[in-house]
Amino acid sequence: MSGLRELQKEMRRQAIADAAIELFQRQGFQNTTIEQIARHAGVSAPTVFKYFNSKQEIILEMLKEADNRAVLDLRDKMREFDDPVDTLCHLESLLVSYSLEVLPAPLWRELLPLILSNEREGLPQAYREMNAALQAQIANVLRDLQARGKLHAGLDVELTAFLLNDYSHLQLLRLVSAAEPDREAHARQVRLTTQLIFQGMRPD
């Protein structure tokens, strides 16, 4: 019975998140209220607050799940890549794909000013914390590559993870800022830059 309840809770949570994203796309993130999300999801506002503390948290939870999914999917295939550049480019591709899956480019464009600002009511602090968690996961991927002899033994894994995550984040913002996002051009640029960075990561 508890399993059924958990399933129902997860379905309700997903319905609220889906309703929120649909409204964010239709009328904008700033113009959407919790009350509107609740009505669209067919629940009460207090029910929404049982699952999410704010509409900002809805966005961040979905992005966090997308990041975790990307890292898990990479780990399933990690042994298939002999070249660490292929590994890192594949991870970046997964991160972008899942980020755009949960938040389409037009919605990203609206959120960019909030992400880049220091407004208390926006996303910055929570977004930075989420990004720090992703950076830690990238560092673990690099440690695995290092342990397999694919990266220099003396590589500063934490700094490299920061650089890769920061660059990937910047490229995502550039991608979604374009009127017509070009994924192929984006992937080419990411590969060229990753290859350049990797020249200093090769093992002796």
PDB file of C-alpha atoms in Angstrom, residues 92-93 96 167-168 170-175 182-191:
ATOM      1  CA  GLU A  92      28.291  17.770 -22.068  1.00  0.00           C
ATOM      2  CA  SER A  93      25.902  16.649 -24.795  1.00  0.00           C
ATOM      3  CA  VAL A  96      22.570  20.096 -22.678  1.00  0.00           C
ATOM      4  CA  TYR A 167      32.753  26.441 -19.768  1.00  0.00           C
ATOM      5  CA  SER A 168      29.847  24.069 -20.376  1.00  0.00           C
ATOM      6  CA  LEU A 170      28.716  29.390 -20.502  1.00  0.00           C
ATOM      7  CA  GLN A 171      28.214  27.513 -23.761  1.00  0.00           C
ATOM      8  CA  LEU A 172      24.696  26.492 -22.720  1.00  0.00           C
ATOM      9  CA  LEU A 173      23.820  30.107 -21.992  1.00  0.00           C
ATOM     10  CA  ARG A 174      25.211  31.131 -25.384  1.00  0.00           C
ATOM     11  CA  LEU A 175      23.279  28.364 -27.088  1.00  0.00           C
ATOM     12  CA  ASP A 182      22.381  25.541 -33.376  1.00  0.00           C
ATOM     13  CA  ARG A 183      23.198  22.292 -31.562  1.00  0.00           C
ATOM     14  CA  GLU A 184      25.633  21.064 -34.214  1.00  0.00           C
ATOM     15  CA  ALA A 185      27.726  24.250 -34.126  1.00  0.00           C
ATOM     16  CA  HIS A 186      27.574  24.130 -30.342  1.00  0.00           C
ATOM     17  CA  ALA A 187      28.851  20.538 -30.272  1.00  0.00           C
ATOM     18  CA  ARG A 188      31.710  21.379 -32.659  1.00  0.00           C
ATOM     19  CA  GLN A 189      32.815  24.305 -30.490  1.00  0.00           C
ATOM     20  CA  VAL A 190      32.655  22.217 -27.326  1.00  0.00           C
ATOM     21  CA  ARG A 191      34.748  19.450 -28.910  1.00  0.00           C
TER      22      ARG A 191
END
